[in-house]
Tab-separated table of C-alpha atoms and ligand atoms in Angstrom:
chain	number	residue	atom	x	y	z
H	1	MET	CA	356.476	-75.999	41.867
H	2	LYS	CA	354.551	-73.384	43.848
H	3	VAL	CA	352.457	-70.703	42.160
H	4	GLY	CA	351.788	-67.437	43.986
H	5	VAL	CA	348.569	-65.709	42.990
H	6	LEU	CA	347.393	-62.162	43.696
H	7	GLY	CA	343.664	-62.453	44.255
H	8	ALA	CA	341.753	-65.439	45.646
H	9	GLY	CA	338.359	-65.173	43.953
H	10	GLN	CA	336.610	-67.815	41.869
H	11	LEU	CA	339.184	-67.539	39.080
H	12	GLY	CA	341.901	-68.402	41.580
H	13	ARG	CA	339.834	-71.266	42.937
H	14	MET	CA	339.434	-72.750	39.462
H	15	LEU	CA	343.156	-72.226	38.763
H	16	ALA	CA	344.028	-74.217	41.884
H	17	LEU	CA	341.590	-76.989	41.010
H	18	ALA	CA	343.154	-77.214	37.526
H	19	GLY	CA	346.685	-77.067	38.897
H	20	TYR	CA	346.558	-79.886	41.447
H	21	PRO	CA	346.548	-82.678	38.837
H	22	LEU	CA	349.704	-81.081	37.380
H	23	GLY	CA	351.387	-81.326	40.775
H	24	LEU	CA	351.320	-77.569	41.373
H	25	LYS	CA	350.976	-75.972	44.793
H	26	PHE	CA	349.445	-72.539	45.395
H	27	LEU	CA	349.759	-69.558	47.687
H	28	PHE	CA	347.058	-66.891	47.325
H	29	LEU	CA	347.047	-63.331	48.621
H	30	ASP	CA	343.716	-61.573	49.132
H	31	PRO	CA	342.501	-59.112	51.779
H	32	THR	CA	339.121	-60.903	52.013
H	33	PRO	CA	339.052	-63.759	54.546
H	34	ASP	CA	337.672	-67.135	53.399
H	35	ALA	CA	337.866	-66.112	49.727
H	36	PRO	CA	336.843	-68.776	47.149
H	37	ALA	CA	340.448	-69.850	46.454
H	38	GLY	CA	341.318	-69.714	50.156
H	39	GLN	CA	338.760	-72.467	50.750
H	40	VAL	CA	340.750	-74.912	48.578
H	41	ALA	CA	344.335	-73.634	48.957
H	42	GLU	CA	346.656	-71.689	51.248
H	43	GLN	CA	345.661	-68.002	51.460
H	44	ILE	CA	347.380	-65.077	53.141
H	45	VAL	CA	344.768	-62.586	54.313
H	46	ALA	CA	346.491	-59.197	54.081
H	47	PRO	CA	346.410	-55.931	52.120
H	48	TRP	CA	347.862	-56.029	48.592
H	49	ASP	CA	350.951	-54.050	49.619
H	50	ASP	CA	351.663	-55.911	52.871
H	51	PRO	CA	355.486	-56.387	52.864
H	52	LYS	CA	355.414	-59.746	54.702
H	53	ALA	CA	352.755	-61.113	52.366
H	54	LEU	CA	354.627	-59.945	49.267
H	55	ASP	CA	357.798	-61.480	50.659
H	56	ALA	CA	356.033	-64.830	51.039
H	57	LEU	CA	354.826	-64.605	47.435
H	58	ALA	CA	358.354	-63.736	46.286
H	59	HIS	CA	359.455	-67.132	47.647
H	60	THR	CA	357.167	-69.037	45.259
H	61	ASP	CA	358.435	-70.178	41.822
H	62	VAL	CA	356.167	-68.007	39.687
H	63	VAL	CA	353.566	-65.352	40.478
H	64	SER	CA	350.342	-64.662	38.596
H	65	TYR	CA	347.204	-62.658	39.321
H	66	GLU	CA	343.553	-63.467	38.916
H	67	PHE	CA	342.135	-60.085	39.885
H	68	GLU	CA	342.624	-57.195	37.533
H	69	SER	CA	342.428	-54.423	40.073
H	70	VAL	CA	345.412	-55.467	42.194
H	71	PRO	CA	347.640	-52.395	42.437
H	72	ASP	CA	350.137	-52.871	39.607
H	73	ILE	CA	352.851	-51.728	42.039
H	74	ALA	CA	352.404	-55.082	43.847
H	75	ALA	CA	353.025	-56.945	40.579
H	76	ARG	CA	355.979	-54.699	39.660
H	77	THR	CA	357.596	-55.059	43.101
H	78	LEU	CA	357.260	-58.832	42.913
H	79	ALA	CA	358.620	-58.905	39.360
H	80	GLU	CA	361.985	-57.700	40.705
H	81	ARG	CA	362.278	-60.908	42.745
H	82	VAL	CA	360.300	-63.645	41.013
H	83	PRO	CA	358.934	-64.253	37.487
H	84	VAL	CA	355.514	-62.586	37.221
H	85	TRP	CA	353.300	-63.826	34.387
H	86	PRO	CA	351.404	-62.275	32.688
H	87	PRO	CA	353.934	-59.418	32.779
H	88	PRO	CA	353.048	-56.302	34.809
H	89	ALA	CA	352.791	-54.444	31.463
H	90	SER	CA	349.699	-56.491	30.568
H	91	LEU	CA	348.160	-55.584	33.905
H	92	ALA	CA	348.961	-51.873	33.517
H	93	VAL	CA	347.361	-51.684	30.046
H	94	ALA	CA	344.274	-53.712	31.006
H	95	GLN	CA	343.704	-51.618	34.153
H	96	ASP	CA	343.309	-48.388	32.238
H	97	ARG	CA	340.620	-48.208	29.557
H	98	LEU	CA	342.446	-45.338	27.840
H	99	ARG	CA	345.748	-47.223	27.520
H	100	GLU	CA	343.801	-50.254	26.371
H	101	LYS	CA	342.072	-48.332	23.587
H	102	GLU	CA	345.363	-46.640	22.614
H	103	ALA	CA	346.986	-50.073	22.308
H	104	PHE	CA	344.149	-51.193	19.986
H	105	ARG	CA	344.683	-48.086	17.868
H	106	GLU	CA	348.458	-48.564	17.761
H	107	LEU	CA	348.011	-52.163	16.594
H	108	GLY	CA	345.446	-51.258	13.951
H	109	ILE	CA	342.669	-53.081	15.805
H	110	ALA	CA	339.272	-51.510	15.123
H	111	THR	CA	337.545	-50.063	18.181
H	112	ALA	CA	334.802	-47.517	18.936
H	113	PRO	CA	335.817	-43.840	18.709
H	114	PHE	CA	337.011	-42.689	22.136
H	115	ALA	CA	338.252	-39.675	24.066
H	116	ALA	CA	339.737	-39.156	27.521
H	117	VAL	CA	337.490	-37.040	29.767
H	118	ASP	CA	338.615	-35.330	32.970
H	119	SER	CA	336.092	-32.518	33.386
H	120	GLU	CA	332.478	-31.708	32.545
H	121	ALA	CA	333.671	-29.306	29.817
H	122	GLU	CA	335.790	-32.067	28.272
H	123	LEU	CA	332.778	-34.373	28.412
H	124	ALA	CA	330.666	-31.835	26.512
H	125	ARG	CA	333.428	-31.461	23.908
H	126	ALA	CA	333.889	-35.249	23.575
H	127	VAL	CA	330.130	-35.739	23.152
H	128	SER	CA	330.024	-33.183	20.361
H	129	GLU	CA	332.947	-34.939	18.600
H	130	ILE	CA	331.877	-38.553	19.083
H	131	GLY	CA	328.105	-38.033	18.974
H	132	THR	CA	325.397	-39.979	20.795
H	133	PRO	CA	324.554	-42.539	21.944
H	134	ALA	CA	327.851	-42.831	23.758
H	135	VAL	CA	329.107	-44.666	26.819
H	136	LEU	CA	330.979	-42.856	29.575
H	137	LYS	CA	333.195	-45.191	31.604
H	138	THR	CA	335.587	-44.813	34.505
H	139	ARG	CA	339.097	-45.471	33.206
H	140	ARG	CA	339.881	-47.726	36.171
H	141	LEU	CA	338.213	-50.297	38.438
H	142	GLY	CA	335.026	-50.883	36.419
H	143	TYR	CA	333.619	-54.413	36.141
H	144	ASP	CA	330.264	-56.039	35.341
H	145	GLY	CA	329.116	-52.746	33.789
H	146	LYS	CA	329.819	-50.785	36.994
H	147	GLY	CA	331.172	-47.255	36.552
H	148	GLN	CA	329.370	-46.718	33.232
H	149	TYR	CA	326.748	-44.251	32.028
H	150	VAL	CA	325.021	-44.304	28.631
H	151	LEU	CA	324.350	-40.841	27.171
H	152	ARG	CA	321.352	-40.727	24.819
H	153	SER	CA	321.893	-37.090	23.842
H	154	ALA	CA	324.118	-34.073	24.600
H	155	ALA	CA	321.512	-33.040	27.186
H	156	ASP	CA	322.650	-36.002	29.311
H	157	VAL	CA	326.099	-34.458	29.943
H	158	PRO	CA	325.336	-32.979	33.408
H	159	LYS	CA	323.555	-36.178	34.536
H	160	ALA	CA	326.410	-38.380	33.318
H	161	TRP	CA	328.981	-36.149	34.999
H	162	ALA	CA	327.009	-36.127	38.250
H	163	ALA	CA	326.707	-39.931	38.120
H	164	ILE	CA	330.380	-40.896	37.663
H	165	GLY	CA	332.422	-37.683	37.194
H	166	GLY	CA	335.392	-36.689	39.359
H	167	VAL	CA	337.737	-39.538	38.404
H	168	PRO	CA	339.555	-40.088	35.074
H	169	LEU	CA	336.957	-41.135	32.487
H	170	LEU	CA	336.713	-42.336	28.918
H	171	LEU	CA	333.901	-41.587	26.478
H	172	GLU	CA	333.233	-44.199	23.796
H	173	GLY	CA	330.910	-44.196	20.833
H	174	PHE	CA	328.055	-46.669	21.295
H	175	VAL	CA	328.540	-49.719	19.074
H	176	SER	CA	325.270	-51.133	17.658
H	177	PHE	CA	326.543	-54.682	17.611
H	178	SER	CA	324.779	-57.716	16.180
H	179	ARG	CA	326.305	-59.783	18.972
H	180	GLU	CA	329.116	-59.863	21.504
H	181	LEU	CA	331.992	-62.294	21.108
H	182	SER	CA	335.221	-63.017	22.898
H	183	VAL	CA	338.399	-64.797	21.980
H	184	LEU	CA	340.773	-66.326	24.488
H	185	GLY	CA	344.388	-66.572	23.463
H	186	VAL	CA	347.224	-68.133	25.395
H	187	ARG	CA	350.934	-67.553	24.886
H	188	GLY	CA	353.704	-69.709	26.318
H	189	GLN	CA	357.124	-68.649	27.544
H	190	ASP	CA	358.549	-69.875	24.216
H	191	GLY	CA	356.289	-67.410	22.367
H	192	ARG	CA	353.971	-70.091	20.969
H	193	THR	CA	350.303	-69.154	20.874
H	194	ALA	CA	347.015	-71.047	20.849
H	195	PHE	CA	343.448	-69.772	20.583
H	196	TYR	CA	340.108	-71.055	21.753
H	197	PRO	CA	337.126	-70.941	19.418
H	198	LEU	CA	335.203	-67.648	19.469
H	199	VAL	CA	332.551	-67.502	22.180
H	200	GLU	CA	329.194	-65.714	21.895
H	201	ASN	CA	328.295	-63.763	25.047
H	202	GLU	CA	324.942	-62.467	26.257
H	203	HIS	CA	325.099	-59.673	28.819
H	204	GLU	CA	322.250	-58.240	30.858
H	205	ARG	CA	322.714	-54.899	32.598
H	206	GLY	CA	326.466	-55.177	31.886
H	207	ILE	CA	326.786	-58.602	33.548
H	208	LEU	CA	327.663	-61.727	31.566
H	209	ARG	CA	324.737	-64.153	31.690
H	210	ILE	CA	325.341	-66.803	29.023
H	211	SER	CA	328.250	-67.872	26.818
H	212	ARG	CA	327.881	-70.254	23.882
H	213	ALA	CA	330.905	-71.960	22.384
H	214	PRO	CA	331.986	-72.318	19.719
H	215	ALA	CA	330.033	-69.148	18.787
H	216	PRO	CA	327.147	-70.407	16.593
H	217	SER	CA	327.128	-69.566	12.853
H	218	THR	CA	330.674	-68.257	12.784
H	219	GLU	CA	332.673	-68.279	9.558
H	220	PRO	CA	336.297	-69.456	9.760
H	221	LYS	CA	337.257	-65.980	8.427
H	222	LEU	CA	335.900	-64.353	11.593
H	223	GLN	CA	337.807	-66.779	13.808
H	224	ALA	CA	340.996	-66.018	11.850
H	225	ARG	CA	340.494	-62.254	12.246
H	226	ALA	CA	339.904	-62.582	15.985
H	227	GLU	CA	343.051	-64.700	16.322
H	228	THR	CA	345.101	-62.115	14.428
H	229	MET	CA	343.892	-59.403	16.840
H	230	SER	CA	344.595	-61.564	19.874
H	231	ARG	CA	348.035	-62.595	18.596
H	232	SER	CA	349.119	-59.015	17.965
H	233	LEU	CA	348.053	-58.038	21.507
H	234	LEU	CA	349.816	-61.061	23.035
H	235	GLU	CA	353.025	-60.168	21.223
H	236	TYR	CA	352.779	-56.408	21.838
H	237	LEU	CA	352.404	-57.011	25.585
H	238	GLY	CA	354.992	-59.790	25.744
H	239	HIS	CA	352.143	-61.665	27.376
H	240	VAL	CA	352.540	-65.120	28.900
H	241	GLY	CA	349.346	-66.841	30.037
H	242	VAL	CA	345.724	-66.435	28.970
H	243	LEU	CA	344.493	-63.134	27.529
H	244	ALA	CA	340.798	-62.508	26.913
H	245	LEU	CA	339.678	-60.092	24.214
H	246	GLU	CA	336.046	-58.942	24.249
H	247	LEU	CA	334.681	-58.071	20.816
H	248	PHE	CA	331.632	-56.516	19.217
H	249	ASP	CA	330.496	-58.232	16.013
H	250	VAL	CA	328.888	-55.619	13.759
H	251	ASN	CA	327.562	-57.599	10.791
H	252	GLY	CA	330.807	-59.532	10.471
H	253	GLU	CA	333.158	-56.627	11.338
H	254	LEU	CA	334.982	-57.030	14.646
H	255	TYR	CA	335.526	-54.130	17.068
H	256	ALA	CA	337.651	-54.609	20.168
H	257	ASN	CA	335.929	-53.690	23.431
H	258	GLU	CA	338.365	-54.586	26.190
H	259	ILE	CA	341.003	-57.069	27.284
H	260	ALA	CA	341.521	-59.027	30.471
H	261	PRO	CA	345.068	-60.247	31.185
H	262	ARG	CA	343.873	-63.455	32.798
H	263	VAL	CA	341.444	-66.322	32.621
H	264	HIS	CA	337.961	-65.015	31.882
H	265	ASN	CA	334.331	-65.706	32.687
H	266	SER	CA	333.610	-66.347	28.980
H	267	GLY	CA	336.152	-69.196	29.117
H	268	HIS	CA	334.607	-71.177	31.968
H	269	TRP	CA	332.928	-73.532	29.471
H	270	THR	CA	336.402	-74.881	28.631
H	271	ILE	CA	336.531	-76.880	31.892
H	272	GLU	CA	334.134	-79.474	30.494
H	273	GLY	CA	333.858	-78.224	26.915
H	274	ALA	CA	337.422	-78.059	25.572
H	275	ARG	CA	340.327	-80.509	25.366
H	276	THR	CA	342.354	-78.314	27.742
H	277	SER	CA	340.679	-75.789	30.040
H	278	GLN	CA	341.699	-72.129	30.062
H	279	PHE	CA	342.839	-72.624	33.671
H	280	GLU	CA	345.149	-75.506	32.822
H	281	ASN	CA	346.536	-73.665	29.807
H	282	HIS	CA	347.193	-70.520	31.849
H	283	LEU	CA	349.156	-72.625	34.354
H	284	ARG	CA	350.998	-74.502	31.626
H	285	ALA	CA	352.002	-71.169	30.072
H	286	ILE	CA	353.206	-69.458	33.253
H	287	SER	CA	355.125	-72.509	34.423
H	288	GLY	CA	356.938	-72.989	31.119
H	289	LEU	CA	355.110	-76.157	30.061
H	290	PRO	CA	353.840	-76.907	26.537
H	291	LEU	CA	350.338	-75.575	25.815
H	292	GLY	CA	347.408	-77.986	25.500
H	293	ASP	CA	344.906	-78.427	22.674
H	294	THR	CA	342.356	-75.590	22.742
H	295	SER	CA	339.706	-77.200	20.546
H	296	ALA	CA	336.098	-77.620	21.681
H	297	LEU	CA	334.692	-81.075	22.323
H	298	GLY	CA	331.311	-80.002	20.924
H	299	PRO	CA	328.669	-77.340	21.555
H	300	ALA	CA	328.848	-76.041	25.123
H	301	ALA	CA	327.317	-73.209	27.103
H	302	MET	CA	328.025	-71.500	30.391
H	303	VAL	CA	325.252	-69.940	32.454
H	304	ASN	CA	326.290	-67.682	35.325
H	305	LEU	CA	324.594	-68.151	38.676
H	306	LEU	CA	323.893	-64.705	40.101
H	307	GLY	CA	322.833	-63.920	43.658
H	308	GLU	CA	322.738	-67.431	45.091
H	309	VAL	CA	323.356	-71.009	44.016
H	310	PRO	CA	320.106	-72.913	43.363
H	311	SER	CA	319.427	-76.418	44.621
H	312	PRO	CA	322.143	-78.713	43.197
H	313	ALA	CA	319.718	-81.638	43.203
H	314	ARG	CA	317.388	-79.974	40.698
H	315	LEU	CA	320.163	-78.551	38.506
H	316	LEU	CA	322.091	-81.789	38.297
H	317	ALA	CA	318.965	-83.737	37.368
H	318	LEU	CA	319.226	-82.040	33.949
H	319	PRO	CA	321.277	-83.924	31.344
H	320	ASP	CA	324.979	-83.050	30.945
H	321	VAL	CA	324.838	-80.105	33.349
H	322	HIS	CA	327.895	-79.430	35.530
H	323	LEU	CA	327.802	-77.214	38.588
H	324	HIS	CA	330.576	-74.937	39.857
H	325	ASP	CA	329.823	-73.407	43.250
H	326	TYR	CA	332.382	-70.729	44.177
H	327	GLY	CA	331.713	-70.905	47.915
H	328	LYS	CA	330.627	-67.251	48.125
H	329	GLN	CA	328.050	-65.627	50.368
H	330	PRO	CA	324.799	-64.825	48.499
H	331	ARG	CA	324.336	-61.191	47.420
H	332	PRO	CA	322.119	-59.729	44.685
H	333	ASP	CA	323.767	-59.962	41.225
H	334	ARG	CA	326.963	-61.431	42.663
H	335	LYS	CA	328.567	-64.173	40.552
H	336	VAL	CA	328.344	-67.092	42.978
H	337	GLY	CA	328.765	-69.958	40.549
H	338	HIS	CA	328.166	-71.164	37.023
H	339	VAL	CA	326.912	-74.201	35.198
H	340	THR	CA	328.322	-75.724	32.056
H	341	LEU	CA	325.941	-77.460	29.657
H	342	ARG	CA	326.909	-79.663	26.770
H	343	ALA	CA	324.787	-81.011	23.942
H	344	PRO	CA	325.239	-82.882	20.677
H	345	ASP	CA	323.988	-79.877	18.644
H	346	PHE	CA	323.053	-76.208	19.125
H	347	ALA	CA	319.292	-76.771	19.007
H	348	THR	CA	319.552	-79.221	21.915
H	349	LEU	CA	321.981	-76.864	23.663
H	350	ASP	CA	319.473	-73.994	23.450
H	351	ALA	CA	316.704	-76.234	24.802
H	352	ARG	CA	318.953	-77.146	27.739
H	353	ILE	CA	319.845	-73.498	28.383
H	354	ALA	CA	316.097	-72.765	28.494
H	355	ASP	CA	315.617	-75.583	31.041
H	356	VAL	CA	318.362	-74.147	33.278
H	357	GLN	CA	316.920	-70.638	32.980
H	358	ALA	CA	313.426	-71.890	33.849
H	359	LEU	CA	314.836	-73.552	36.925
H	360	LEU	CA	316.684	-70.367	37.934
H	361	ALA	CA	313.594	-68.189	37.343
H	362	ALA	CA	311.356	-70.567	39.323
H	363	LYS	CA	313.741	-70.309	42.236
H	364	ASN	CA	313.554	-66.534	42.197
H	365	THR	CA	309.776	-66.314	42.457
L	401	ADP	N1	330.869	-48.774	23.423
L	401	ADP	C1	329.897	-49.646	23.695
L	401	ADP	N2	328.856	-49.840	22.841
L	401	ADP	C2	327.869	-50.708	23.117
L	401	ADP	N3	327.803	-51.457	24.240
L	401	ADP	C3	328.800	-51.335	25.135
L	401	ADP	C4	329.895	-50.431	24.917
L	401	ADP	N4	330.733	-50.524	25.973
L	401	ADP	C5	330.191	-51.445	26.804
L	401	ADP	N5	329.028	-51.928	26.327
L	401	ADP	C6	328.182	-52.966	26.965
L	401	ADP	O1	328.448	-53.038	28.371
L	401	ADP	C7	329.093	-54.270	28.699
L	401	ADP	C8	330.149	-54.038	29.783
L	401	ADP	O2	331.114	-53.094	29.312
L	401	ADP	P1	332.679	-53.353	29.351
L	401	ADP	O3	333.358	-52.231	28.664
L	401	ADP	O4	332.972	-54.717	28.819
L	401	ADP	O5	333.004	-53.221	30.890
L	401	ADP	P2	333.193	-54.266	32.062
L	401	ADP	O6	334.625	-54.054	32.476
L	401	ADP	O7	332.214	-53.851	33.089
L	401	ADP	O8	332.972	-55.643	31.496
L	401	ADP	C9	329.640	-54.795	27.395
L	401	ADP	O9	329.831	-56.191	27.424
L	401	ADP	C10	328.535	-54.342	26.433
L	401	ADP	O10	327.401	-55.171	26.533
L	402	MG	MG1	333.623	-56.448	29.685
């Protein structure tokens, strides 16, 4: 069985590495030469809408995507010729923050108050309705906190508009969360679902730094609520594959932030930390195989490597640390790899996270 994948970044690379033991073959499409997945699998280097490239993908057995900003026309065109999972509908909703928030509202999933904004006057009106602080976001193409502006007061309207205005925008009320969580759900072609334990995520300047799983001090009730939200989204979208749902935990109340119709950075810990990784489960789902056990093997954490990968010798000298180097060129704040840490308990896990962070900080001075 050959899997065609739109996008050949690190998510694609980890999909391929998880798929080889299952006997799967891969064909990636990405305009960037020598992309992370292209270093371990066949890659066509061409624009997303290149007819010859899309034709090659249409000759695989199933097509998926690992990059959210692929034009959804590419996925829809392919879907006429080959099964595309997750369905193009999932991609279309996840690509547009307004449609995403409307889906939450339709499903009765709590989310921050929001309003579409297409002009400076609409921004002023939305700010007076929603209040401040508020977050202005581009509806499309944002990632790692890019395309966002936090308004502290109504006086910030002109500055916010000057910073990111001119494209379709969304204004959201600022959520004073106690912590950020995410839940990864996976749905098979037979409609069966499985959910990973909630993950606690620490962001810095909009970029994910650390995930801890299972999220420490989490009541089973919270897990059940997150699974209900994830399940209703999976079913609403007719989703097949992994779906990530980012959540704000406000003193035990969950608010949906955004979804990603694919494997997710907050699920990388599952490679060493869960019975079946998110990558394997995504592939099982899209190729019609039974889903694997999503339970955690014990406390685990994922620390993103930003900018450049530090010396493997020093990192791997730490106990139960596992390195994933994505094969990317160094660039400030770029996600170039991650490490997974495991520990018998959360106190030891936190000590090990501190050791990794000390090593990363030492390297940067
Ligand atoms: N409405 C909000 N209230 C509070 N913090 C927010 C809000 N929206 C985003 N953030 C912060 O910014 C981060 C990135 O925003 P997000 O909407 O997830 O966009 P991205 O697509 O860049 O991940 C979030 O993880 C959170 O830390
Ligand atoms: Mg996010």
